[in-house]
Amino acid sequence: MNIEQHIVAATVNAVKELYHQDLPEAQVSLQDTRLEFEGQITIVVFPIVRYSKKSPEVTANELGEYLVAHIEEITAFNVIKGFLNLSIATHYWVDLFNSELLKPDFGKIAPNGRKVMVEYSSPNTNKPLHLGHVRNNLLGYSVSELLKANGAEVYKVNLVNDRGIHICKSMLAWQKWGNEETPESSGLKGDHLVGKYYVIFDKEYKKEIEALKLEGQTEDEAKKNAPLIKEAQAMLLAWEAGDEQVISLWKKMNNWVYAGFEIRYKNLGVDFDKFYYESNTYLLGKGTVEEGLEKGVFFKKPDGSVWIDLTADGLDQKLVLRADGTSVYITQDLGTAQMKYDDFKMDESIYVVGNEQDYHFKVLFLILDKLGKSWAKGLYHLSYGMVDLPSGKMKSREGTVVDADDLIAEMVATAKQKTEALGKVDHFSEEEKESLYYKIGMGALKYFLLKVEPKKRLLFDPAESIDFQGNTGPFIQYTHARIKSLLSKAGHKEGVEVDSKIELSGTEVEMIILLAKYPSEITLAAKAFSPASLANYIYEVAKMFNKFYHEIPPLVKEEDEQLKQHRLNLSWVTANILKSGMRILGIEVPERM
RNA sequence: GCAUCCAUAGCUCAGCUGGAUAGAGCAACGGUUUUCUAAACCGUAGGUCAUAGGUUCGAAUCCUAUUGGGUGUACCA
């Protein structure tokens, strides 16, 4: 039983003895004592005055007397308004530190047997990645790692959007204007090459539209009648019919893209347990539609199209199958959801997809629930906000995007320049330097994207490059490296407990309390699917260490062995938390920098 | 129109299931290095938590309305 549970139980007993009332445990509200007051743990007594029938001050004082008398570790109390601040004996914190935080498995949460699937990334094969996609990848990866850290068994999957009219557009443009250009001949990364032709298509298509408008067609007519779009549509039909030439072109170009993806995923440090390809799943879902018709969840209109009426749920009528019997987006997703469940039988399934699809997923989950799928309640759309530029939204076709590869290169270059300016790594080998610049650059980028709550839109200003100071990845990396250096210089011995009778400073007690929260912070962040919440905690830990480090005299010269060992222990635990916490965010921390 | 999300310091963001005087970073200003890494630390300044009501002993947090912004509302994906 930890001290908090002790206090809650004792408070319930106190109310029983003092006021002859049964106080529900949930009414005992504990919080950290604010720094300006004495004590470490505070009871908010307002909820208790209903039971004591006395003023908050009197109640707090009576409870304080009782707790000091009944809990050995409570040494003193003070009352400020309705707040009862409790001082806990230093030896309690040292004991806690020795017995829990110093253990090698501290921060490891036991497996809970839950299986969770996380789908993320889900790229198109016709355009290169921009910053918005980077957010998706980092978020998906780190949420997966977070859930793992919280004890779940996690499958990361990637549903590749490798077919459809948009892919045909790139293929067609390449066929017409590509002159057999390849990644090798052009020196372009595969996805960039394919993306280039997607842009060319759009440009030529727009020209045709303009020309048709001059001939007197309306915008809508021109869009439908332009020869290029008709050709692309014909190509899609040929693809669906299995036309050999089209398929082979499709394979060739997709393979270029996949080669590019591999490099990128490696650069980003993300991975997957399984890839699904839409070219294999796009026909799925028709069985589900049949099932829905049988169950009377769907209905058929006279033209043969199949619908669901969600007006009772505050939504609209939604088409689930076209009149010609072909699938729409949601048909596919119904089928894919079923397939994923059949594959993994997971308890929860997370879709990491931008917030422009909030409505789609609401409908999807509702339909699956209405179809009586027991697993539908485990579906969750992890919706995240757009990454905006100061000029507004990023649009791939208008070239107002921050290209992922460019940005990564830029971050690494900035890291190099900043590191060299500090002049601390001159004696590093070239390999170590390169690896360091990469870690720092990526650390800055990843932390920048992950520290913001997923739901919120994120503003990226290319003119003000991402910071390396303050609440940033490099700050945390630096703190870690600094601790590592300290530990080795001071000759730290791992896992050696110290006598609980040593004296601690206020900062040291605060630090133990903060460090002890690590497991519960993981759980909290995992429940909220929020790497941002963990990032915030890690930052607090790093900041706390720097404050501590600054306050204490140099440890290498410390003569009190117990004190020295304990301070090194504190540093060591801090470094471990920074490292494993950052790992959950997908960020590496260097041993020295 | 309807649905949905967002609004906190000049800028970028925290603020846990409602709890004390709303916190960080950046930018600005001042200070700290004969001592373990100054990518650090300490301090000053900066707020009508969009607005108005409501619930509550207590609201940035919950409810309602309003304003401003994003997104969605296709037999596109």
Coordinates of N, CA and C (backbone and C1' of nucleotides) in Angstrom, one line a residue, chain B residues 1-35:
Chain B
rG1 P -25.8 29.5 -42.1 O5' -26.7 28.3 -42.4 C5' -28.2 28.5 -42.3 C4' -28.8 27.2 -42.6 C3' -28.4 26.0 -41.6 O3' -29.2 26.0 -40.5 C1' -28.2 25.3 -43.9
rC2 P -28.6 25.6 -39.0 O5' -28.2 24.1 -39.2 C5' -29.2 23.1 -39.1 C4' -28.6 21.7 -39.5 C3' -27.4 21.3 -38.6 O3' -27.8 20.8 -37.4 C1' -26.8 21.0 -40.9
rA3 P -26.9 20.9 -36.1 O5' -25.7 19.9 -36.4 C5' -25.9 18.5 -36.5 C4' -24.7 17.8 -36.9 C3' -23.5 18.0 -36.0 O3' -23.5 17.2 -34.9 C1' -22.8 18.2 -38.3
rU4 P -22.9 17.8 -33.5 O5' -21.3 17.8 -33.8 C5' -20.6 16.6 -34.0 C4' -19.3 16.8 -34.5 C3' -18.4 17.8 -33.6 O3' -17.8 17.1 -32.5 C1' -18.3 18.4 -35.9
rC5 P -17.5 17.9 -31.2 O5' -16.1 18.6 -31.5 C5' -15.0 17.7 -31.7 C4' -13.8 18.5 -32.4 C3' -13.4 19.8 -31.6 O3' -12.5 19.4 -30.5 C1' -13.7 20.4 -33.9
rC6 P -12.5 20.4 -29.2 O5' -11.7 21.7 -29.8 C5' -10.4 21.6 -30.1 C4' -9.9 22.9 -30.8 C3' -10.0 24.2 -30.0 O3' -8.9 24.3 -29.1 C1' -10.9 24.5 -32.1
rA7 P -9.1 25.1 -27.8 O5' -9.2 26.6 -28.3 C5' -8.0 27.2 -28.9 C4' -8.2 28.6 -29.3 C3' -8.4 29.6 -28.1 O3' -7.9 30.8 -28.4 C1' -10.4 29.6 -29.4
rU8 P -6.3 31.1 -28.0 O5' -6.4 31.0 -26.4 C5' -7.0 31.9 -25.7 C4' -6.5 32.0 -24.3 C3' -5.0 32.2 -24.2 O3' -4.7 33.6 -24.3 C1' -5.5 30.4 -22.9
rA9 P -3.4 34.0 -25.1 O5' -2.4 34.7 -24.0 C5' -2.7 35.9 -23.5 C4' -1.4 36.7 -23.2 C3' -0.5 36.7 -24.4 O3' 0.2 38.0 -24.5 C1' 0.7 35.8 -22.6
rG10 P -0.5 39.2 -25.3 O5' 0.3 39.1 -26.7 C5' -0.1 40.0 -27.8 C4' 1.0 39.8 -28.9 C3' 1.2 38.4 -29.3 O3' 0.3 38.1 -30.4 C1' 3.3 39.3 -28.7
rC11 P -0.3 36.6 -30.5 O5' 1.0 35.8 -31.0 C5' 1.6 35.9 -32.3 C4' 2.7 34.8 -32.4 C3' 2.3 33.4 -32.1 O3' 1.7 32.8 -33.2 C1' 4.3 34.0 -31.0
rU12 P 0.7 31.6 -32.9 O5' 1.6 30.4 -32.3 C5' 2.6 29.8 -33.2 C4' 3.2 28.7 -32.4 C3' 2.3 27.7 -31.7 O3' 1.7 26.8 -32.5 C1' 4.0 28.3 -30.2
rC13 P 0.4 26.0 -32.1 O5' 0.9 25.2 -30.8 C5' 0.1 24.8 -29.8 C4' 0.9 24.4 -28.6 C3' 0.2 23.9 -27.4 O3' -0.2 22.5 -27.6 C1' 1.8 25.4 -26.7
rA14 P -1.3 21.8 -26.8 O5' -0.5 21.5 -25.4 C5' -0.9 22.1 -24.3 C4' -0.1 21.6 -23.1 C3' -1.0 21.3 -21.9 O3' -1.3 19.9 -21.9 C1' 0.6 22.9 -21.3
rG15 P -2.8 19.5 -21.7 O5' -3.2 20.1 -20.3 C5' -2.6 19.7 -19.1 C4' -2.9 20.6 -18.0 C3' -4.4 20.9 -17.8 O3' -5.0 19.8 -17.0 C1' -3.3 22.9 -17.8
rC16 P -6.6 19.6 -17.2 O5' -6.8 18.1 -16.9 C5' -6.7 17.1 -17.9 C4' -6.3 15.8 -17.3 C3' -7.3 15.3 -16.2 O3' -8.2 14.3 -16.8 C1' -5.1 15.3 -15.3
rU17 P -9.5 14.7 -17.4 O5' -10.3 15.4 -16.2 C5' -11.7 15.3 -16.2 C4' -12.3 14.3 -15.3 C3' -12.8 14.8 -14.0 O3' -14.1 15.4 -14.1 C1' -11.6 12.8 -13.7
rG18 P -14.5 16.6 -13.2 O5' -13.5 17.7 -13.9 C5' -12.4 18.1 -13.3 C4' -12.6 19.6 -13.0 C3' -11.9 20.0 -11.7 O3' -11.1 21.1 -12.0 C1' -14.1 20.8 -11.7
rG19 P -9.6 21.1 -11.4 O5' -9.7 22.2 -10.4 C5' -8.5 22.5 -9.6 C4' -8.9 23.3 -8.5 C3' -7.9 23.3 -7.4 O3' -7.6 24.6 -7.0 C1' -10.0 22.8 -6.5
rA20 P -6.7 25.5 -8.0 O5' -6.5 26.6 -7.0 C5' -7.6 27.3 -6.5 C4' -7.2 28.1 -5.2 C3' -6.0 29.0 -5.4 O3' -6.2 30.1 -4.6 C1' -5.5 27.3 -3.8
rU21 P -6.9 31.4 -5.1 O5' -5.8 31.9 -6.2 C5' -6.1 33.1 -6.9 C4' -4.9 33.7 -7.5 C3' -4.2 32.7 -8.5 O3' -3.6 33.4 -9.6 C1' -2.7 33.4 -6.8
rA22 P -4.2 33.2 -11.0 O5' -3.2 32.1 -11.6 C5' -3.4 30.7 -11.3 C4' -3.2 29.9 -12.5 C3' -2.0 30.2 -13.3 O3' -0.9 29.5 -12.8 C1' -3.9 30.0 -14.8
rG23 P 0.2 30.1 -11.9 O5' 1.5 29.3 -12.2 C5' 2.2 29.6 -13.3 C4' 2.5 28.3 -14.1 C3' 3.7 28.5 -15.0 O3' 4.8 28.1 -14.3 C1' 1.8 27.6 -16.2
rA24 P 6.2 28.8 -14.7 O5' 6.7 27.8 -15.8 C5' 7.1 28.2 -17.0 C4' 7.3 27.0 -17.9 C3' 8.1 27.4 -19.1 O3' 9.5 27.2 -18.9 C1' 6.1 26.5 -19.8
rG25 P 10.5 28.4 -19.2 O5' 10.7 28.2 -20.8 C5' 11.2 27.0 -21.3 C4' 10.9 26.9 -22.8 C3' 11.3 28.2 -23.6 O3' 12.7 28.1 -23.9 C1' 9.1 27.6 -24.2
rC26 P 13.5 29.5 -24.0 O5' 12.9 30.1 -25.3 C5' 13.1 29.4 -26.6 C4' 12.4 30.1 -27.7 C3' 12.6 31.6 -27.8 O3' 13.8 31.8 -28.6 C1' 10.3 31.3 -27.8
rA27 P 14.8 33.0 -28.1 O5' 14.0 34.3 -28.4 C5' 13.7 34.7 -29.7 C4' 12.7 35.8 -29.8 C3' 13.1 37.0 -28.9 O3' 14.1 37.8 -29.5 C1' 10.9 36.5 -28.5
rA28 P 15.3 38.4 -28.5 O5' 14.5 39.4 -27.6 C5' 13.9 40.5 -28.1 C4' 13.4 41.4 -27.0 C3' 14.4 41.7 -25.9 O3' 15.3 42.7 -26.2 C1' 12.4 41.1 -24.9
rC29 P 16.9 42.6 -25.7 O5' 16.7 43.0 -24.2 C5' 16.3 44.2 -23.7 C4' 16.0 44.3 -22.3 C3' 17.2 43.7 -21.4 O3' 18.2 44.7 -21.3 C1' 15.2 42.8 -20.6
rG30 P 19.7 44.1 -21.2 O5' 19.8 43.5 -19.7 C5' 19.9 44.4 -18.6 C4' 19.8 43.6 -17.3 C3' 20.8 42.5 -17.0 O3' 22.1 43.1 -16.7 C1' 18.8 41.7 -16.4
rG31 P 23.4 42.3 -17.0 O5' 23.4 41.0 -16.0 C5' 23.6 41.3 -14.6 C4' 23.3 40.0 -13.8 C3' 24.2 38.8 -14.0 O3' 25.4 38.9 -13.3 C1' 22.0 38.1 -14.0
rU32 P 26.7 38.2 -13.9 O5' 26.4 36.7 -13.6 C5' 26.4 36.2 -12.2 C4' 26.1 34.8 -12.2 C3' 27.1 33.9 -12.9 O3' 28.3 33.7 -12.1 C1' 25.0 33.1 -13.4
rU33 P 29.7 33.7 -12.7 O5' 29.8 32.4 -13.5 C5' 29.8 31.1 -12.8 C4' 30.5 30.1 -13.6 C3' 32.0 30.5 -14.0 O3' 32.9 30.1 -12.9 C1' 30.8 29.6 -15.9
rU34 P 33.8 31.1 -12.2 O5' 35.2 30.5 -12.3 C5' 35.9 30.3 -13.5 C4' 37.2 29.6 -13.3 C3' 37.0 28.2 -12.7 O3' 36.8 27.2 -13.7 C1' 38.7 29.4 -11.6
rU35 P 35.5 26.3 -13.7 O5' 35.5 25.7 -12.3 C5' 36.2 24.5 -12.0 C4' 35.2 23.5 -11.4 C3' 34.0 23.2 -12.2 O3' 34.3 22.2 -13.2 C1' 33.4 23.5 -9.9

